[in-house]
Structure formats: C-alpha cells, structure tokens
mmCIF file of C-alpha atoms and ligand atoms in Angstrom:
data_model
loop_
_atom_site.group_PDB
_atom_site.id
_atom_site.type_symbol
_atom_site.label_atom_id
_atom_site.label_comp_id
_atom_site.label_asym_id
_atom_site.label_seq_id
_atom_site.Cartn_x
_atom_site.Cartn_y
_atom_site.Cartn_z
ATOM 1 C CA MET A 129 -8.941 -10.262 -15.925
ATOM 2 C CA GLN A 130 -12.006 -10.943 -13.841
ATOM 3 C CA GLN A 131 -11.634 -10.041 -10.209
ATOM 4 C CA ASP A 132 -13.146 -13.237 -8.837
ATOM 5 C CA LEU A 133 -10.816 -15.504 -10.809
ATOM 6 C CA VAL A 134 -7.231 -16.319 -9.953
ATOM 7 C CA ILE A 135 -4.745 -18.000 -12.301
ATOM 8 C CA CYS A 136 -2.078 -20.410 -11.034
ATOM 9 C CA GLU A 137 1.317 -18.999 -12.012
ATOM 10 C CA GLN A 138 2.815 -22.508 -12.205
ATOM 11 C CA CYS A 139 0.311 -24.391 -14.361
ATOM 12 C CA ASP A 140 -2.143 -21.705 -15.596
ATOM 13 C CA ALA A 141 -5.156 -23.442 -14.036
ATOM 14 C CA VAL A 142 -7.987 -20.980 -13.342
ATOM 15 C CA HIS A 143 -9.637 -20.972 -9.918
ATOM 16 C CA ARG A 144 -12.554 -19.082 -8.468
ATOM 17 C CA TRP A 145 -11.318 -16.694 -5.803
ATOM 18 C CA ARG A 146 -12.734 -16.175 -2.367
ATOM 19 C CA PRO A 147 -11.288 -14.047 0.456
ATOM 20 C CA LEU A 148 -9.017 -16.044 2.783
ATOM 21 C CA GLN A 149 -9.216 -16.255 6.538
ATOM 22 C CA PRO A 150 -6.087 -15.385 8.541
ATOM 23 C CA ARG A 151 -3.419 -18.131 8.207
ATOM 24 C CA GLU A 152 -5.476 -19.899 5.531
ATOM 25 C CA VAL A 153 -3.475 -21.001 2.478
ATOM 26 C CA ALA A 154 -5.019 -21.313 -0.997
ATOM 27 C CA GLN A 155 -3.346 -24.023 -3.098
ATOM 28 C CA CYS A 156 -3.767 -24.936 -6.737
ATOM 29 C CA SER A 157 -5.918 -28.084 -6.945
ATOM 30 C CA ARG A 158 -3.982 -29.265 -10.014
ATOM 31 C CA CYS A 159 -0.319 -28.722 -9.123
ATOM 32 C CA GLY A 160 -0.414 -27.791 -5.442
ATOM 33 C CA ALA A 161 1.326 -24.412 -5.887
ATOM 34 C CA VAL A 162 0.493 -21.780 -3.263
ATOM 35 C CA LEU A 163 -1.886 -19.226 -4.786
ATOM 36 C CA ALA A 164 -2.230 -16.899 -1.812
ATOM 37 C CA ARG A 165 -2.044 -16.759 1.955
ATOM 38 C CA GLY A 166 -4.554 -15.280 4.345
ATOM 39 C CA HIS A 167 -2.920 -12.589 6.406
ATOM 40 C CA ARG A 168 -3.592 -11.375 9.900
ATOM 41 C CA LEU A 169 -2.918 -7.797 8.875
ATOM 42 C CA GLY A 170 -5.641 -5.609 7.384
ATOM 43 C CA ALA A 171 -5.242 -2.388 5.396
ATOM 44 C CA HIS A 172 -4.581 -0.238 8.481
ATOM 45 C CA ALA A 173 -1.863 -2.522 9.852
ATOM 46 C CA LEU A 174 -0.178 -2.825 6.433
ATOM 47 C CA LEU A 175 -0.375 0.972 6.072
ATOM 48 C CA ALA A 176 1.320 1.407 9.469
ATOM 49 C CA LEU A 177 4.084 -1.024 8.440
ATOM 50 C CA THR A 178 4.542 0.805 5.130
ATOM 51 C CA VAL A 179 4.802 4.198 6.869
ATOM 52 C CA ALA A 180 7.378 2.626 9.220
ATOM 53 C CA ALA A 181 9.313 1.395 6.163
ATOM 54 C CA LEU A 182 9.236 4.937 4.716
ATOM 55 C CA LEU A 183 10.632 6.397 7.966
ATOM 56 C CA VAL A 184 13.354 3.718 8.113
ATOM 57 C CA LEU A 185 14.252 4.455 4.464
ATOM 58 C CA LEU A 186 14.648 8.156 5.362
ATOM 59 C CA ILE A 187 16.777 7.294 8.422
ATOM 60 C CA ALA A 188 18.900 4.933 6.285
ATOM 61 C CA ASN A 189 19.578 7.717 3.802
ATOM 62 C CA LEU A 190 20.018 10.635 6.199
ATOM 63 C CA THR A 191 22.227 9.080 8.889
ATOM 64 C CA PRO A 192 25.869 8.020 8.337
ATOM 65 C CA VAL A 193 26.020 4.635 6.673
ATOM 66 C CA VAL A 194 29.793 4.445 6.943
ATOM 67 C CA ASP A 195 32.290 5.983 9.308
ATOM 68 C CA MET A 196 35.372 6.616 7.235
ATOM 69 C CA ARG A 197 38.868 6.768 8.601
ATOM 70 C CA LEU A 198 41.121 8.259 6.011
ATOM 71 C CA ARG A 199 44.666 9.352 6.962
ATOM 72 C CA GLY A 200 43.697 9.639 10.604
ATOM 73 C CA VAL A 201 40.773 11.962 9.859
ATOM 74 C CA HIS A 202 37.336 10.765 10.915
ATOM 75 C CA ASN A 203 34.680 11.411 8.385
ATOM 76 C CA SER A 204 31.193 9.977 8.253
ATOM 77 C CA ALA A 205 29.131 9.720 5.120
ATOM 78 C CA THR A 206 25.457 9.170 4.392
ATOM 79 C CA LEU A 207 24.644 6.685 1.659
ATOM 80 C CA PRO A 208 23.899 9.401 -0.961
ATOM 81 C CA GLY A 209 27.241 11.009 -0.013
ATOM 82 C CA ALA A 210 29.110 7.702 -0.224
ATOM 83 C CA ILE A 211 27.493 6.951 -3.598
ATOM 84 C CA HIS A 212 28.544 10.383 -4.841
ATOM 85 C CA ASP A 213 32.156 9.787 -3.725
ATOM 86 C CA THR A 214 32.132 6.332 -5.317
ATOM 87 C CA TRP A 215 30.941 7.894 -8.593
ATOM 88 C CA LEU A 216 33.720 10.512 -8.433
ATOM 89 C CA GLN A 217 36.288 7.746 -7.870
ATOM 90 C CA GLY A 218 35.249 6.254 -11.205
ATOM 91 C CA GLU A 219 33.279 3.267 -9.878
ATOM 92 C CA ARG A 220 30.184 4.356 -11.764
ATOM 93 C CA LEU A 221 28.572 0.924 -12.094
ATOM 94 C CA VAL A 222 28.713 0.308 -8.331
ATOM 95 C CA ALA A 223 27.456 3.844 -7.659
ATOM 96 C CA SER A 224 24.528 3.499 -10.078
ATOM 97 C CA ALA A 225 23.584 0.041 -8.795
ATOM 98 C CA ALA A 226 23.714 1.241 -5.184
ATOM 99 C CA ALA A 227 21.588 4.311 -5.965
ATOM 100 C CA PHE A 228 18.977 2.195 -7.738
ATOM 101 C CA THR A 229 18.780 -0.727 -5.318
ATOM 102 C CA ALA A 230 19.133 1.172 -2.039
ATOM 103 C CA ILE A 231 17.265 4.420 -2.780
ATOM 104 C CA VAL A 232 15.184 4.441 -5.994
ATOM 105 C CA ALA A 233 13.675 0.925 -5.911
ATOM 106 C CA PRO A 234 12.680 0.856 -2.203
ATOM 107 C CA GLY A 235 11.300 4.396 -2.573
ATOM 108 C CA LEU A 236 9.229 3.309 -5.576
ATOM 109 C CA LEU A 237 7.997 0.169 -3.809
ATOM 110 C CA ILE A 238 6.952 2.110 -0.698
ATOM 111 C CA THR A 239 5.291 4.869 -2.772
ATOM 112 C CA LEU A 240 3.246 2.305 -4.758
ATOM 113 C CA ARG A 241 2.143 0.606 -1.532
ATOM 114 C CA LEU A 242 1.104 3.940 -0.028
ATOM 115 C CA LEU A 243 -0.879 4.779 -3.191
ATOM 116 C CA VAL A 244 -2.764 1.471 -2.731
ATOM 117 C CA LEU A 245 -3.068 1.377 1.054
ATOM 118 C CA VAL A 246 -4.018 4.966 1.906
ATOM 119 C CA PRO A 247 -7.283 4.868 -0.115
ATOM 120 C CA LEU A 248 -8.023 1.246 0.932
ATOM 121 C CA ALA A 249 -7.582 2.140 4.619
ATOM 122 C CA ARG A 250 -10.149 4.887 4.059
ATOM 123 C CA GLY A 251 -12.510 2.426 2.387
ATOM 124 C CA ARG A 252 -12.115 3.729 -1.146
ATOM 125 C CA ALA A 253 -10.852 2.179 -4.393
ATOM 126 C CA PRO A 254 -9.561 4.906 -6.744
ATOM 127 C CA GLY A 255 -8.823 4.482 -10.458
ATOM 128 C CA HIS A 256 -5.058 4.086 -10.144
ATOM 129 C CA LEU A 257 -5.474 1.044 -7.869
ATOM 130 C CA ALA A 258 -5.466 -1.582 -10.636
ATOM 131 C CA TRP A 259 -2.313 -0.123 -12.216
ATOM 132 C CA CYS A 260 -0.422 0.021 -8.896
ATOM 133 C CA MET A 261 -1.488 -3.532 -8.013
ATOM 134 C CA ARG A 262 -0.250 -4.789 -11.381
ATOM 135 C CA VAL A 263 3.202 -3.210 -10.911
ATOM 136 C CA LEU A 264 3.431 -4.518 -7.326
ATOM 137 C CA HIS A 265 2.405 -7.969 -8.522
ATOM 138 C CA GLU A 266 5.125 -7.968 -11.195
ATOM 139 C CA MET A 267 7.700 -6.815 -8.632
ATOM 140 C CA SER A 268 6.768 -9.604 -6.199
ATOM 141 C CA ARG A 269 6.711 -12.153 -9.019
ATOM 142 C CA TRP A 270 10.356 -11.451 -9.825
ATOM 143 C CA SER A 271 11.286 -11.381 -6.117
ATOM 144 C CA MET A 272 12.302 -7.757 -6.559
ATOM 145 C CA VAL A 273 12.571 -7.124 -2.828
ATOM 146 C CA GLU A 274 14.985 -9.997 -2.212
ATOM 147 C CA VAL A 275 17.084 -9.245 -5.298
ATOM 148 C CA MET A 276 17.090 -5.550 -4.454
ATOM 149 C CA MET A 277 18.171 -5.950 -0.838
ATOM 150 C CA VAL A 278 20.935 -8.437 -1.684
ATOM 151 C CA ALA A 279 22.223 -6.123 -4.427
ATOM 152 C CA ALA A 280 22.029 -3.127 -2.076
ATOM 153 C CA ALA A 281 23.975 -5.022 0.601
ATOM 154 C CA VAL A 282 26.672 -6.024 -1.916
ATOM 155 C CA CYS A 283 26.989 -2.426 -3.154
ATOM 156 C CA ILE A 284 27.096 -0.914 0.329
ATOM 157 C CA VAL A 285 29.717 -3.416 1.492
ATOM 158 C CA ARG A 286 31.769 -2.693 -1.650
ATOM 159 C CA ILE A 287 31.576 1.071 -1.029
ATOM 160 C CA ALA A 288 32.457 0.580 2.626
ATOM 161 C CA SER A 289 35.488 -1.576 1.783
ATOM 162 C CA MET A 290 36.772 0.978 -0.726
ATOM 163 C CA ALA A 291 36.626 3.767 1.828
ATOM 164 C CA GLN A 292 38.168 1.664 4.624
ATOM 165 C CA ALA A 293 35.044 2.352 6.597
ATOM 166 C CA VAL A 294 33.159 0.865 9.514
ATOM 167 C CA PRO A 295 29.344 0.605 9.484
ATOM 168 C CA GLY A 296 27.365 3.567 10.835
ATOM 169 C CA PRO A 297 23.746 3.746 12.077
ATOM 170 C CA GLY A 298 22.447 4.075 8.515
ATOM 171 C CA MET A 299 23.740 0.564 7.781
ATOM 172 C CA PHE A 300 21.593 -0.884 10.571
ATOM 173 C CA ALA A 301 18.618 1.111 9.305
ATOM 174 C CA PHE A 302 19.104 -0.659 5.961
ATOM 175 C CA GLY A 303 18.991 -4.001 7.748
ATOM 176 C CA ALA A 304 15.719 -2.976 9.411
ATOM 177 C CA LEU A 305 14.386 -1.772 6.051
ATOM 178 C CA ALA A 306 15.135 -5.163 4.478
ATOM 179 C CA LEU A 307 13.178 -6.918 7.259
ATOM 180 C CA LEU A 308 10.223 -4.523 6.977
ATOM 181 C CA LEU A 309 10.032 -4.856 3.191
ATOM 182 C CA ALA A 310 10.222 -8.643 3.465
ATOM 183 C CA ALA A 311 7.409 -8.624 6.053
ATOM 184 C CA LEU A 312 5.251 -6.443 3.783
ATOM 185 C CA GLU A 313 6.037 -8.660 0.825
ATOM 186 C CA SER A 314 5.010 -11.827 2.675
ATOM 187 C CA GLY A 315 1.720 -10.167 3.623
ATOM 188 C CA GLY A 316 0.753 -9.687 0.007
ATOM 189 C CA LEU A 317 -1.932 -7.331 -1.182
ATOM 190 C CA LYS A 318 -4.288 -9.748 -2.899
ATOM 191 C CA HIS A 319 -6.589 -10.119 0.104
ATOM 192 C CA LEU A 320 -6.927 -6.337 0.334
ATOM 193 C CA TRP A 321 -7.667 -6.078 -3.363
ATOM 194 C CA MET A 322 -10.530 -8.516 -2.864
ATOM 195 C CA GLN A 323 -11.940 -6.410 -0.035
ATOM 196 C CA ALA A 324 -11.852 -3.227 -2.102
ATOM 197 C CA PRO A 325 -15.290 -1.681 -2.550
HETATM 198 ZN ZN1 LIG B 1419 -1.305 -25.006 -10.563
#
C-alpha cells in the first residue's frame, strides 16, 4: 500500500492522503464515511497517555479488585488472584475470558503503542513500525478496545458476584483504564504515521 493513499473502508474509494490539521475531519467524497480525524495530540502527548495507561494497568492488576467477605473473614483479592480462584472453582471459561480481556489484550495494545510511539517521539521510524501499525489498525477496525472493556467488565462483575465481594480500588483503576484506552483509540495513529520520517 502506498503511504500517500488512503482507502475508504466503507466503499473502497481511493483518496490521496494529506496530513490533517487539529480537529479537521477527512471524509470520503463518494460515501461520506469518516476517513480520519486530525488530533490535537502529537507523538509526545500520545506517548504520555500510553505510559499513563500502562501505569493504570499495573495498578488495576496489583491492587485489590474485590474485597471478599466470606464467612465473616475479610479477604481482598487482586484480579490475577480472583481469576486464579475462579479457575479453581471450575469456572474456567470466565477465568480465561477475564485473563485475556483484562490483562493480556490491554497489555498487548499498550505494548504495541509504545513500540510505535517511543521511536516516533524520538523522530525515528524503525522497521517494525509498519507491522505494529497494521496490527493496531486491525484492532481498531474491529473495535477491540470497546469489545475488550465490555467483556472485561462482564467477567469482573461475574467474578465479584460469585465471591460475594464489593469493588476494591483495582476496580476503579479498570474504569480509568477503559477511559484512557478509549481516549487513545479516538486519537488514532494515522496522523503520526504520516509524520514519520
Ligand atoms: Zn467511501
């Protein structure tokens, strides 16, 4: 694919690409679909947001996500701990889905973004850039972030209800993580790709 061409995902019309100004919206001239949005954030700002998302992901996994009250004994569990217990109780599908949507997928998404943004923030475009951009593009095309966060919420609530638990700080960190990932997703990476040297 040529870098200065962009293909409409709705009608396959091909357009010549040019970098967008902040708040500018590129629309398909044939079907009116939104091709891309200009974003106020540059590589450094997106990198800062991504690092924040990484820290929030760590907090979400290391602090108690549920506060369990079982037979009068208070016991708090981190998400990995709660997933482990859920697995041991035989709810393996819920445990696997929770592990994937709440830990593996966000971790992968953040890692890919860091692999793209760290070199771009330093003004370089390394060889792995195209590959990472392609995977990120596929993930955004299938609304991975939205699907992932909804699935994670369902799994966490299910785990919490099984353990007769109340939400702990980790639960709120997951809420913050969902917001951060959505903000990053709305920013897109296309405009950065076009600025790459
Ligand atoms: Zn179109």
